[in-house]
Amino acid sequence: MRTDAELILDPDTYTSGVPHDALTRLRERDVVRVGDFWAVFRHADVRTVLRTPSVFSSHRGATQIRDPQPADLAYVQRMMLNQDPPDHTRLRRMLTRAFTPRAVALLESRIRANASEIVSSLSGDFAADVADLPLLTLADVFGVPRQDRALLYDWSNRVIGFQDPEYALSSSPTEGMTDMALRALELRPSDGRDPRARDGMPDLYAYAHALGEYKRSNPADDVLSNLMREDVSLEEFENLFWLFSVAGNETLRNGIPGGLIALLSNPSEYARLRADPSLLPLAVEEMLRWWTPVMHFRRTCVQDTSLSGQEIRAGDKVVVWFTAANRDERVFTDPDRFDVGRREADHLSFGHGPHFCLGAQLARTQMRAVFEAVLDLPGVLELDGEISRLRSNFQNGVKHLPVRLVA
């Protein structure tokens, strides 16, 4: 018999679903010692950790449970995800222009057209089909040529899915890619080295520099062109490109099929949403809460403190568990129930505090566009085989979601 702590850490656990029973039991114990870190499960405590970077630092040990290799730590600390204010604030300010409500509104018609086209021509694997929507959107926002967007797909697979053999060596067809993409791919390793290390993805960094030089000479209205005008260090530029390429699409490509799984698992709620599409904005928030694509993030305590009565020492790792916090009965009524009309929308799937997801509104817009298209189908989608889940204890991932349309 494994303990609940062992269960939630084992990536094999998640191939059959998130262990919500174990997380509920751990949440009742509040702050729990798990291996070499403190795990935080309650909604209020997670919020406290995330909004207090002066105590719980993203920078000190980065944001993954596993400590980076000493040779890699200083490099990954230059990533915006792994910084605290004021450095984090400076980098974030450079990017906010691309994610204002006005900027997202300008993209909405294109997003809806892409979503409609994808959903109206489903191949039968919903997860594989909808994975292209965030890639198309990210390519437009970031400034990556659309014909190179499969690079983003492979990079995110390799990083997020490094624990899953199907994703660890992801390699998409290269037909139609730009010359700079093909040159970068010549550097792609085939030996399964750690993609989270500086030398694990040389093709990504080669492409980043080639595209950056192109944007410097041929600026456009996109994030990468704007970055070329800013005062960023080499390490900051490379890490921003890495962050956008991976985090920019991975959460959404799992959140969308996760939302459909929620509907398929709760047919009465699916029918309720079809009968009243005005509930869709609430339903999208509920999908994000119920599925929770990113399951946890790490901080490092930088001064002695206490959290809900538990003493935590400077240097201790602290890991917040979003999947548990999003089902905290202190915040959500009947939290295991999927309710498309739920108005308790205080979920933490986009984080909280200084690191609240920069692209949250863009993600919501894309999810609404997909499910608007799903509701417009001349029938309902039904499961048509076994769901294949990602082997990962970090991302609540869906690799394959076979569906059929029933009139």
mmCIF file of C-alpha atoms in Angstrom:
data_model
loop_
_atom_site.group_PDB
_atom_site.id
_atom_site.type_symbol
_atom_site.label_atom_id
_atom_site.label_comp_id
_atom_site.label_asym_id
_atom_site.label_seq_id
_atom_site.Cartn_x
_atom_site.Cartn_y
_atom_site.Cartn_z
ATOM 1 C CA MET A 1 0.000 0.000 0.000
ATOM 2 C CA ARG A 2 1.369 3.381 -0.995
ATOM 3 C CA THR A 3 0.840 6.513 1.060
ATOM 4 C CA ASP A 4 -1.175 9.387 -0.361
ATOM 5 C CA ALA A 5 2.049 11.383 -0.689
ATOM 6 C CA GLU A 6 3.662 8.628 -2.754
ATOM 7 C CA LEU A 7 0.530 8.364 -4.887
ATOM 8 C CA ILE A 8 0.382 12.036 -5.867
ATOM 9 C CA LEU A 9 4.087 12.145 -6.780
ATOM 10 C CA ASP A 10 4.088 9.054 -9.009
ATOM 11 C CA PRO A 11 3.608 10.093 -12.667
ATOM 12 C CA ASP A 12 2.097 6.665 -13.389
ATOM 13 C CA THR A 13 -0.828 7.577 -11.134
ATOM 14 C CA TYR A 14 -2.047 10.206 -13.574
ATOM 15 C CA THR A 15 -2.358 7.897 -16.567
ATOM 16 C CA SER A 16 -5.646 6.767 -14.993
ATOM 17 C CA GLY A 17 -6.700 10.173 -13.624
ATOM 18 C CA VAL A 18 -5.969 12.680 -10.888
ATOM 19 C CA PRO A 19 -6.084 11.020 -7.421
ATOM 20 C CA HIS A 20 -8.660 13.400 -5.963
ATOM 21 C CA ASP A 21 -9.451 11.132 -3.011
ATOM 22 C CA ALA A 22 -5.817 11.211 -1.925
ATOM 23 C CA LEU A 23 -5.652 14.973 -2.412
ATOM 24 C CA THR A 24 -8.801 15.432 -0.317
ATOM 25 C CA ARG A 25 -7.283 13.439 2.536
ATOM 26 C CA LEU A 26 -4.063 15.441 2.304
ATOM 27 C CA ARG A 27 -6.000 18.712 2.231
ATOM 28 C CA GLU A 28 -7.589 17.774 5.548
ATOM 29 C CA ARG A 29 -4.084 17.517 7.003
ATOM 30 C CA ASP A 30 -3.321 21.030 5.636
ATOM 31 C CA VAL A 31 0.442 21.613 5.198
ATOM 32 C CA VAL A 32 2.092 18.210 4.808
ATOM 33 C CA ARG A 33 5.695 17.051 4.600
ATOM 34 C CA VAL A 34 6.139 15.131 1.338
ATOM 35 C CA GLY A 35 9.636 13.869 0.634
ATOM 36 C CA ASP A 36 11.971 16.860 0.739
ATOM 37 C CA PHE A 37 9.305 19.568 0.581
ATOM 38 C CA TRP A 38 6.214 20.983 2.258
ATOM 39 C CA ALA A 39 3.049 20.436 0.218
ATOM 40 C CA VAL A 40 0.243 22.992 0.509
ATOM 41 C CA PHE A 41 -3.284 21.901 -0.395
ATOM 42 C CA ARG A 42 -5.807 24.404 0.982
ATOM 43 C CA HIS A 43 -7.044 27.270 -1.182
ATOM 44 C CA ALA A 44 -6.293 30.020 1.349
ATOM 45 C CA ASP A 45 -2.783 28.730 2.034
ATOM 46 C CA VAL A 46 -1.998 28.406 -1.684
ATOM 47 C CA ARG A 47 -3.069 32.031 -2.179
ATOM 48 C CA THR A 48 -0.882 33.123 0.733
ATOM 49 C CA VAL A 49 2.186 31.422 -0.726
ATOM 50 C CA LEU A 50 1.629 32.784 -4.231
ATOM 51 C CA ARG A 51 1.016 36.386 -3.212
ATOM 52 C CA THR A 52 4.009 36.623 -0.854
ATOM 53 C CA PRO A 53 7.178 36.397 -2.971
ATOM 54 C CA SER A 54 9.185 38.136 -0.246
ATOM 55 C CA VAL A 55 8.731 34.966 1.843
ATOM 56 C CA PHE A 56 8.052 32.267 -0.753
ATOM 57 C CA SER A 57 10.430 32.914 -3.627
ATOM 58 C CA SER A 58 10.138 31.751 -7.237
ATOM 59 C CA HIS A 59 13.762 32.746 -7.799
ATOM 60 C CA ARG A 60 15.660 31.001 -5.011
ATOM 61 C CA GLY A 61 15.276 27.435 -6.291
ATOM 62 C CA ALA A 62 13.107 27.985 -9.409
ATOM 63 C CA THR A 63 9.559 26.627 -9.668
ATOM 64 C CA GLN A 64 9.817 22.881 -10.265
ATOM 65 C CA ILE A 65 9.801 20.268 -7.510
ATOM 66 C CA ARG A 66 13.083 18.811 -8.653
ATOM 67 C CA ASP A 67 16.079 21.037 -7.941
ATOM 68 C CA PRO A 68 17.877 22.170 -11.103
ATOM 69 C CA GLN A 69 21.425 20.959 -11.524
ATOM 70 C CA PRO A 70 23.802 23.492 -9.896
ATOM 71 C CA ALA A 71 25.246 24.339 -13.303
ATOM 72 C CA ASP A 72 21.757 25.099 -14.661
ATOM 73 C CA LEU A 73 20.257 27.021 -11.733
ATOM 74 C CA ALA A 74 21.760 30.429 -12.477
ATOM 75 C CA TYR A 75 20.551 30.194 -16.080
ATOM 76 C CA VAL A 76 16.955 29.131 -15.379
ATOM 77 C CA GLN A 77 16.709 31.812 -12.699
ATOM 78 C CA ARG A 78 16.743 34.344 -15.540
ATOM 79 C CA MET A 79 13.361 33.067 -16.764
ATOM 80 C CA MET A 80 10.425 35.328 -15.902
ATOM 81 C CA LEU A 81 8.625 32.346 -14.357
ATOM 82 C CA ASN A 82 11.540 31.935 -11.945
ATOM 83 C CA GLN A 83 11.931 35.553 -10.863
ATOM 84 C CA ASP A 84 10.550 37.694 -8.063
ATOM 85 C CA PRO A 85 9.732 41.400 -8.112
ATOM 86 C CA PRO A 86 11.236 43.756 -9.152
ATOM 87 C CA ASP A 87 13.024 41.742 -11.892
ATOM 88 C CA HIS A 88 9.863 39.788 -12.645
ATOM 89 C CA THR A 89 7.876 43.025 -12.840
ATOM 90 C CA ARG A 90 10.342 44.553 -15.310
ATOM 91 C CA LEU A 91 10.132 41.597 -17.715
ATOM 92 C CA ARG A 92 6.387 41.230 -17.367
ATOM 93 C CA ARG A 93 5.884 44.904 -18.214
ATOM 94 C CA MET A 94 7.624 44.345 -21.554
ATOM 95 C CA LEU A 95 5.017 41.758 -22.537
ATOM 96 C CA THR A 96 1.744 43.140 -21.238
ATOM 97 C CA ARG A 97 0.950 45.106 -24.400
ATOM 98 C CA ALA A 98 0.273 41.871 -26.275
ATOM 99 C CA PHE A 99 -2.271 40.693 -23.696
ATOM 100 C CA THR A 100 -4.393 43.742 -22.951
ATOM 101 C CA PRO A 101 -8.171 43.344 -23.423
ATOM 102 C CA ARG A 102 -7.911 45.464 -26.568
ATOM 103 C CA ALA A 103 -5.131 43.293 -28.021
ATOM 104 C CA VAL A 104 -7.054 40.094 -27.266
ATOM 105 C CA ALA A 105 -10.244 41.564 -28.777
ATOM 106 C CA LEU A 106 -8.382 42.240 -32.022
ATOM 107 C CA LEU A 107 -7.452 38.561 -32.200
ATOM 108 C CA GLU A 108 -10.889 37.208 -31.332
ATOM 109 C CA SER A 109 -12.402 36.975 -34.823
ATOM 110 C CA ARG A 110 -9.364 35.075 -36.101
ATOM 111 C CA ILE A 111 -9.445 32.760 -33.079
ATOM 112 C CA ARG A 112 -13.137 32.031 -33.579
ATOM 113 C CA ALA A 113 -12.603 31.301 -37.268
ATOM 114 C CA ASN A 114 -9.742 28.918 -36.475
ATOM 115 C CA ALA A 115 -11.758 27.192 -33.737
ATOM 116 C CA SER A 116 -14.796 26.810 -35.986
ATOM 117 C CA GLU A 117 -12.704 25.285 -38.755
ATOM 118 C CA ILE A 118 -11.001 22.844 -36.396
ATOM 119 C CA VAL A 119 -14.214 21.682 -34.690
ATOM 120 C CA SER A 120 -16.230 21.407 -37.901
ATOM 121 C CA SER A 121 -13.637 19.058 -39.398
ATOM 122 C CA LEU A 122 -12.768 16.870 -36.421
ATOM 123 C CA SER A 123 -10.726 13.795 -37.273
ATOM 124 C CA GLY A 124 -12.070 11.792 -34.349
ATOM 125 C CA ASP A 125 -9.270 12.641 -31.906
ATOM 126 C CA PHE A 126 -10.429 15.839 -30.224
ATOM 127 C CA ALA A 127 -7.207 16.337 -28.239
ATOM 128 C CA ALA A 128 -5.006 16.086 -31.307
ATOM 129 C CA ASP A 129 -7.248 18.349 -33.382
ATOM 130 C CA VAL A 130 -7.675 21.195 -30.911
ATOM 131 C CA ALA A 131 -3.959 21.224 -30.069
ATOM 132 C CA ASP A 132 -3.518 23.309 -33.224
ATOM 133 C CA LEU A 133 -5.603 26.249 -31.984
ATOM 134 C CA PRO A 134 -3.192 27.503 -29.296
ATOM 135 C CA LEU A 135 -0.314 26.910 -31.719
ATOM 136 C CA LEU A 136 -1.956 29.096 -34.354
ATOM 137 C CA THR A 137 -2.732 31.784 -31.787
ATOM 138 C CA LEU A 138 0.715 31.691 -30.227
ATOM 139 C CA ALA A 139 2.385 31.892 -33.636
ATOM 140 C CA ASP A 140 0.404 35.040 -34.410
ATOM 141 C CA VAL A 141 0.981 36.695 -31.026
ATOM 142 C CA PHE A 142 4.626 35.760 -30.638
ATOM 143 C CA GLY A 143 5.629 36.235 -34.264
ATOM 144 C CA VAL A 144 6.554 32.666 -35.230
ATOM 145 C CA PRO A 145 5.793 31.838 -38.889
ATOM 146 C CA ARG A 146 2.695 29.656 -38.946
ATOM 147 C CA GLN A 147 4.457 26.993 -41.004
ATOM 148 C CA ASP A 148 6.931 26.548 -38.120
ATOM 149 C CA ARG A 149 4.323 26.122 -35.382
ATOM 150 C CA ALA A 150 4.959 22.365 -35.131
ATOM 151 C CA LEU A 151 8.267 23.310 -33.523
ATOM 152 C CA LEU A 152 6.292 24.759 -30.605
ATOM 153 C CA TYR A 153 4.277 21.545 -30.431
ATOM 154 C CA ASP A 154 7.390 19.359 -30.237
ATOM 155 C CA TRP A 155 9.176 21.593 -27.737
ATOM 156 C CA SER A 156 6.212 21.656 -25.370
ATOM 157 C CA ASN A 157 5.774 17.889 -25.713
ATOM 158 C CA ARG A 158 9.409 17.274 -24.854
ATOM 159 C CA VAL A 159 9.416 19.591 -21.845
ATOM 160 C CA ILE A 160 6.004 18.898 -20.320
ATOM 161 C CA GLY A 161 5.939 15.249 -21.380
ATOM 162 C CA PHE A 162 9.493 14.279 -20.483
ATOM 163 C CA GLN A 163 8.055 11.611 -18.147
ATOM 164 C CA ASP A 164 5.978 10.110 -20.982
ATOM 165 C CA PRO A 165 7.758 8.015 -23.640
ATOM 166 C CA GLU A 166 5.284 9.037 -26.364
ATOM 167 C CA TYR A 167 6.079 12.717 -25.868
ATOM 168 C CA ALA A 168 9.704 12.660 -24.756
ATOM 169 C CA LEU A 169 11.090 12.455 -28.307
ATOM 170 C CA SER A 170 8.249 14.235 -30.124
ATOM 171 C CA SER A 171 9.181 15.023 -33.720
ATOM 172 C CA SER A 172 6.659 16.448 -36.185
ATOM 173 C CA PRO A 173 6.882 16.408 -40.001
ATOM 174 C CA THR A 174 9.066 19.229 -41.329
ATOM 175 C CA GLU A 175 7.486 19.715 -44.747
ATOM 176 C CA GLY A 176 6.874 23.382 -45.495
ATOM 177 C CA MET A 177 8.944 24.740 -42.606
ATOM 178 C CA THR A 178 11.173 27.773 -43.109
ATOM 179 C CA ASP A 179 14.878 27.380 -43.789
ATOM 180 C CA MET A 180 15.737 28.744 -40.336
ATOM 181 C CA ALA A 181 13.547 26.031 -38.777
ATOM 182 C CA LEU A 182 15.236 23.313 -40.811
ATOM 183 C CA ARG A 183 18.687 24.598 -39.857
ATOM 184 C CA ALA A 184 17.714 24.642 -36.175
ATOM 185 C CA LEU A 185 16.340 21.104 -36.373
ATOM 186 C CA GLU A 186 19.753 19.835 -37.441
ATOM 187 C CA LEU A 187 20.788 20.500 -33.821
ATOM 188 C CA ARG A 188 17.869 18.639 -32.221
ATOM 189 C CA PRO A 189 19.193 15.879 -29.913
ATOM 190 C CA SER A 190 17.839 12.373 -30.320
ATOM 191 C CA ASP A 191 19.301 10.889 -27.141
ATOM 192 C CA GLY A 192 16.529 11.837 -24.727
ATOM 193 C CA ARG A 193 18.603 14.353 -22.767
ATOM 194 C CA ASP A 194 16.746 16.482 -20.217
ATOM 195 C CA PRO A 195 14.876 19.180 -22.197
ATOM 196 C CA ARG A 196 14.667 21.409 -19.133
ATOM 197 C CA ALA A 197 18.454 21.834 -19.013
ATOM 198 C CA ARG A 198 20.263 24.554 -20.974
ATOM 199 C CA ASP A 199 21.867 22.032 -23.351
ATOM 200 C CA GLY A 200 18.712 19.907 -23.704
ATOM 201 C CA MET A 201 17.055 21.918 -26.491
ATOM 202 C CA PRO A 202 19.758 23.457 -28.708
ATOM 203 C CA ASP A 203 17.309 23.581 -31.629
ATOM 204 C CA LEU A 204 14.990 25.889 -29.655
ATOM 205 C CA TYR A 205 17.756 28.349 -28.831
ATOM 206 C CA ALA A 206 19.167 28.291 -32.364
ATOM 207 C CA TYR A 207 15.725 29.040 -33.762
ATOM 208 C CA ALA A 208 15.124 31.781 -31.172
ATOM 209 C CA HIS A 209 18.263 33.629 -32.249
ATOM 210 C CA ALA A 210 17.593 33.195 -35.966
ATOM 211 C CA LEU A 211 14.019 34.444 -35.616
ATOM 212 C CA GLY A 212 15.116 37.279 -33.339
ATOM 213 C CA GLU A 213 17.627 38.497 -35.918
ATOM 214 C CA TYR A 214 14.954 38.346 -38.602
ATOM 215 C CA LYS A 215 12.563 40.387 -36.456
ATOM 216 C CA ARG A 216 15.259 42.939 -35.741
ATOM 217 C CA SER A 217 15.531 43.598 -39.474
ATOM 218 C CA ASN A 218 11.860 43.004 -40.283
ATOM 219 C CA PRO A 219 9.828 44.173 -37.264
ATOM 220 C CA ALA A 220 6.105 43.522 -37.079
ATOM 221 C CA ASP A 221 3.370 43.914 -34.485
ATOM 222 C CA ASP A 222 4.240 40.877 -32.381
ATOM 223 C CA VAL A 223 5.899 40.024 -29.077
ATOM 224 C CA LEU A 224 9.251 38.990 -30.517
ATOM 225 C CA SER A 225 9.587 42.183 -32.581
ATOM 226 C CA ASN A 226 8.819 44.204 -29.464
ATOM 227 C CA LEU A 227 11.418 42.280 -27.453
ATOM 228 C CA MET A 228 14.062 43.177 -30.021
ATOM 229 C CA ARG A 229 13.505 46.830 -29.087
ATOM 230 C CA GLU A 230 13.897 46.200 -25.346
ATOM 231 C CA ASP A 231 16.960 46.026 -23.131
ATOM 232 C CA VAL A 232 17.012 42.306 -22.323
ATOM 233 C CA SER A 233 20.024 40.132 -21.629
ATOM 234 C CA LEU A 234 20.875 37.083 -23.729
ATOM 235 C CA GLU A 235 19.718 34.760 -20.940
ATOM 236 C CA GLU A 236 16.456 36.668 -20.469
ATOM 237 C CA PHE A 237 15.710 36.585 -24.195
ATOM 238 C CA GLU A 238 16.373 32.851 -24.497
ATOM 239 C CA ASN A 239 14.322 32.081 -21.416
ATOM 240 C CA LEU A 240 11.395 34.226 -22.559
ATOM 241 C CA PHE A 241 11.371 32.392 -25.869
ATOM 242 C CA TRP A 242 11.489 29.048 -24.033
ATOM 243 C CA LEU A 243 8.665 30.110 -21.727
ATOM 244 C CA PHE A 244 6.385 31.288 -24.521
ATOM 245 C CA SER A 245 7.098 28.270 -26.691
ATOM 246 C CA VAL A 246 6.246 25.785 -23.947
ATOM 247 C CA ALA A 247 3.909 27.436 -21.434
ATOM 248 C CA GLY A 248 2.209 29.489 -24.103
ATOM 249 C CA ASN A 249 0.313 26.548 -25.525
ATOM 250 C CA GLU A 250 0.636 23.520 -23.263
ATOM 251 C CA THR A 251 -1.831 24.539 -20.559
ATOM 252 C CA LEU A 252 -4.546 25.390 -23.063
ATOM 253 C CA ARG A 253 -4.114 22.330 -25.235
ATOM 254 C CA ASN A 254 -4.865 20.242 -22.136
ATOM 255 C CA GLY A 255 -7.487 22.570 -20.697
ATOM 256 C CA ILE A 256 -9.651 22.351 -23.830
ATOM 257 C CA PRO A 257 -9.898 18.541 -24.023
ATOM 258 C CA GLY A 258 -10.174 18.521 -20.230
ATOM 259 C CA GLY A 259 -13.223 20.749 -20.599
ATOM 260 C CA LEU A 260 -14.787 18.344 -23.072
ATOM 261 C CA ILE A 261 -14.076 15.418 -20.741
ATOM 262 C CA ALA A 262 -15.964 17.355 -18.061
ATOM 263 C CA LEU A 263 -18.970 17.658 -20.389
ATOM 264 C CA LEU A 264 -18.800 14.030 -21.527
ATOM 265 C CA SER A 265 -18.540 12.872 -17.920
ATOM 266 C CA ASN A 266 -21.577 14.958 -16.978
ATOM 267 C CA PRO A 267 -24.101 14.613 -19.825
ATOM 268 C CA SER A 268 -26.829 16.483 -17.946
ATOM 269 C CA GLU A 269 -24.533 19.518 -17.695
ATOM 270 C CA TYR A 270 -23.642 19.151 -21.383
ATOM 271 C CA ALA A 271 -27.372 19.215 -22.193
ATOM 272 C CA ARG A 272 -27.886 22.196 -19.864
ATOM 273 C CA LEU A 273 -25.164 24.160 -21.642
ATOM 274 C CA ARG A 274 -26.583 23.302 -25.070
ATOM 275 C CA ALA A 275 -29.970 24.515 -23.924
ATOM 276 C CA ASP A 276 -28.540 27.761 -22.518
ATOM 277 C CA PRO A 277 -25.295 28.799 -24.311
ATOM 278 C CA SER A 278 -25.254 32.037 -22.304
ATOM 279 C CA LEU A 279 -23.754 29.925 -19.502
ATOM 280 C CA LEU A 280 -20.589 29.384 -21.546
ATOM 281 C CA PRO A 281 -18.383 31.984 -19.788
ATOM 282 C CA LEU A 282 -19.234 30.400 -16.428
ATOM 283 C CA ALA A 283 -18.793 26.912 -17.901
ATOM 284 C CA VAL A 284 -15.275 27.746 -19.105
ATOM 285 C CA GLU A 285 -14.262 28.846 -15.597
ATOM 286 C CA GLU A 286 -15.751 25.646 -14.213
ATOM 287 C CA MET A 287 -13.862 23.555 -16.759
ATOM 288 C CA LEU A 288 -10.627 25.196 -15.674
ATOM 289 C CA ARG A 289 -11.429 24.564 -12.002
ATOM 290 C CA TRP A 290 -12.663 21.006 -12.414
ATOM 291 C CA TRP A 291 -9.845 19.902 -14.711
ATOM 292 C CA THR A 292 -6.947 22.127 -13.469
ATOM 293 C CA PRO A 293 -4.338 21.718 -16.250
ATOM 294 C CA VAL A 294 -1.236 22.677 -14.202
ATOM 295 C CA MET A 295 -1.286 20.672 -11.007
ATOM 296 C CA HIS A 296 1.395 22.316 -8.874
ATOM 297 C CA PHE A 297 4.224 24.843 -8.642
ATOM 298 C CA ARG A 298 7.139 25.165 -6.270
ATOM 299 C CA ARG A 299 8.453 28.059 -4.204
ATOM 300 C CA THR A 300 11.401 28.261 -1.802
ATOM 301 C CA CYS A 301 11.027 29.803 1.635
ATOM 302 C CA VAL A 302 13.573 32.590 2.162
ATOM 303 C CA GLN A 303 12.898 33.323 5.840
ATOM 304 C CA ASP A 304 11.568 31.378 8.787
ATOM 305 C CA THR A 305 7.779 31.572 8.815
ATOM 306 C CA SER A 306 4.643 29.619 9.608
ATOM 307 C CA LEU A 307 1.710 28.600 7.446
ATOM 308 C CA SER A 308 -1.524 27.513 9.156
ATOM 309 C CA GLY A 309 0.492 26.756 12.280
ATOM 310 C CA GLN A 310 3.215 24.743 10.541
ATOM 311 C CA GLU A 311 6.740 26.085 11.079
ATOM 312 C CA ILE A 312 8.657 26.398 7.809
ATOM 313 C CA ARG A 313 12.361 27.222 7.766
ATOM 314 C CA ALA A 314 14.363 29.371 5.384
ATOM 315 C CA GLY A 315 15.583 27.193 2.525
ATOM 316 C CA ASP A 316 12.640 24.765 2.680
ATOM 317 C CA LYS A 317 10.854 23.881 -0.535
ATOM 318 C CA VAL A 318 7.121 24.631 -0.581
ATOM 319 C CA VAL A 319 4.894 23.180 -3.324
ATOM 320 C CA VAL A 320 1.361 24.479 -3.847
ATOM 321 C CA TRP A 321 -1.130 21.951 -5.230
ATOM 322 C CA PHE A 322 -3.705 23.647 -7.467
ATOM 323 C CA THR A 323 -5.676 20.450 -8.050
ATOM 324 C CA ALA A 324 -6.407 20.238 -4.331
ATOM 325 C CA ALA A 325 -7.019 23.956 -3.801
ATOM 326 C CA ASN A 326 -9.536 24.031 -6.668
ATOM 327 C CA ARG A 327 -11.667 21.463 -4.853
ATOM 328 C CA ASP A 328 -11.436 22.942 -1.388
ATOM 329 C CA GLU A 329 -14.869 22.627 0.215
ATOM 330 C CA ARG A 330 -14.135 25.781 2.233
ATOM 331 C CA VAL A 331 -14.404 27.747 -1.020
ATOM 332 C CA PHE A 332 -16.504 25.650 -3.418
ATOM 333 C CA THR A 333 -19.899 24.114 -2.702
ATOM 334 C CA ASP A 334 -19.957 20.383 -3.536
ATOM 335 C CA PRO A 335 -16.504 20.797 -5.116
ATOM 336 C CA ASP A 336 -16.348 17.434 -6.915
ATOM 337 C CA ARG A 337 -19.496 18.250 -8.878
ATOM 338 C CA PHE A 338 -19.108 19.799 -12.335
ATOM 339 C CA ASP A 339 -21.607 22.673 -12.607
ATOM 340 C CA VAL A 340 -21.689 24.779 -15.793
ATOM 341 C CA GLY A 341 -23.584 27.503 -13.922
ATOM 342 C CA ARG A 342 -21.248 27.675 -10.915
ATOM 343 C CA ARG A 343 -20.650 31.260 -9.831
ATOM 344 C CA GLU A 344 -17.893 30.477 -7.329
ATOM 345 C CA ALA A 345 -15.222 31.331 -9.875
ATOM 346 C CA ASP A 346 -12.263 31.834 -7.535
ATOM 347 C CA HIS A 347 -10.227 28.963 -8.999
ATOM 348 C CA LEU A 348 -6.432 29.053 -9.066
ATOM 349 C CA SER A 349 -5.803 27.456 -12.453
ATOM 350 C CA PHE A 350 -4.162 30.677 -13.662
ATOM 351 C CA GLY A 351 -2.259 31.118 -10.416
ATOM 352 C CA HIS A 352 -2.472 34.121 -8.111
ATOM 353 C CA GLY A 353 -0.383 37.117 -7.133
ATOM 354 C CA PRO A 354 2.517 38.543 -9.173
ATOM 355 C CA HIS A 355 2.723 35.435 -11.355
ATOM 356 C CA PHE A 356 -0.959 35.337 -12.318
ATOM 357 C CA CYS A 357 -1.003 34.024 -15.885
ATOM 358 C CA LEU A 358 -0.260 36.810 -18.344
ATOM 359 C CA GLY A 359 -2.256 35.059 -21.064
ATOM 360 C CA ALA A 360 -5.311 34.184 -18.972
ATOM 361 C CA GLN A 361 -7.731 36.301 -20.996
ATOM 362 C CA LEU A 362 -6.334 34.972 -24.265
ATOM 363 C CA ALA A 363 -6.761 31.409 -22.973
ATOM 364 C CA ARG A 364 -10.355 32.083 -21.935
ATOM 365 C CA THR A 365 -11.111 33.561 -25.358
ATOM 366 C CA GLN A 366 -9.790 30.447 -27.079
ATOM 367 C CA MET A 367 -11.706 28.084 -24.808
ATOM 368 C CA ARG A 368 -14.939 29.983 -25.383
ATOM 369 C CA ALA A 369 -14.339 29.898 -29.136
ATOM 370 C CA VAL A 370 -13.842 26.127 -29.159
ATOM 371 C CA PHE A 371 -16.908 25.370 -27.077
ATOM 372 C CA GLU A 372 -19.050 27.830 -29.026
ATOM 373 C CA ALA A 373 -18.124 25.744 -32.063
ATOM 374 C CA VAL A 374 -18.863 22.508 -30.166
ATOM 375 C CA LEU A 375 -22.313 23.817 -29.195
ATOM 376 C CA ASP A 376 -22.945 24.772 -32.835
ATOM 377 C CA LEU A 377 -22.385 21.204 -34.054
ATOM 378 C CA PRO A 378 -25.492 19.450 -35.443
ATOM 379 C CA GLY A 379 -25.520 16.985 -32.588
ATOM 380 C CA VAL A 380 -23.492 16.035 -29.533
ATOM 381 C CA LEU A 381 -20.032 14.609 -29.137
ATOM 382 C CA GLU A 382 -19.699 11.226 -27.428
ATOM 383 C CA LEU A 383 -16.688 9.281 -26.286
ATOM 384 C CA ASP A 384 -15.597 6.797 -28.937
ATOM 385 C CA GLY A 385 -12.800 4.896 -27.235
ATOM 386 C CA GLU A 386 -10.392 5.097 -24.354
ATOM 387 C CA ILE A 387 -8.970 8.419 -23.185
ATOM 388 C CA SER A 388 -5.163 8.442 -23.213
ATOM 389 C CA ARG A 389 -3.727 10.609 -20.457
ATOM 390 C CA LEU A 390 -0.248 12.043 -20.143
ATOM 391 C CA ARG A 391 2.189 10.316 -17.825
ATOM 392 C CA SER A 392 3.050 13.377 -15.766
ATOM 393 C CA ASN A 393 2.700 14.541 -12.175
ATOM 394 C CA PHE A 394 2.877 18.181 -13.301
ATOM 395 C CA GLN A 395 0.500 18.690 -16.223
ATOM 396 C CA ASN A 396 -2.990 17.161 -16.220
ATOM 397 C CA GLY A 397 -2.563 16.197 -19.846
ATOM 398 C CA VAL A 398 -4.703 14.517 -22.502
ATOM 399 C CA LYS A 399 -2.844 12.855 -25.363
ATOM 400 C CA HIS A 400 -5.812 11.333 -27.183
ATOM 401 C CA LEU A 401 -9.547 11.892 -26.788
ATOM 402 C CA PRO A 402 -11.520 9.781 -29.321
ATOM 403 C CA VAL A 403 -14.975 11.198 -30.001
ATOM 404 C CA ARG A 404 -17.798 10.832 -32.510
ATOM 405 C CA LEU A 405 -20.623 13.148 -33.435
ATOM 406 C CA VAL A 406 -24.115 11.795 -32.741
ATOM 407 C CA ALA A 407 -27.137 13.502 -34.279
#
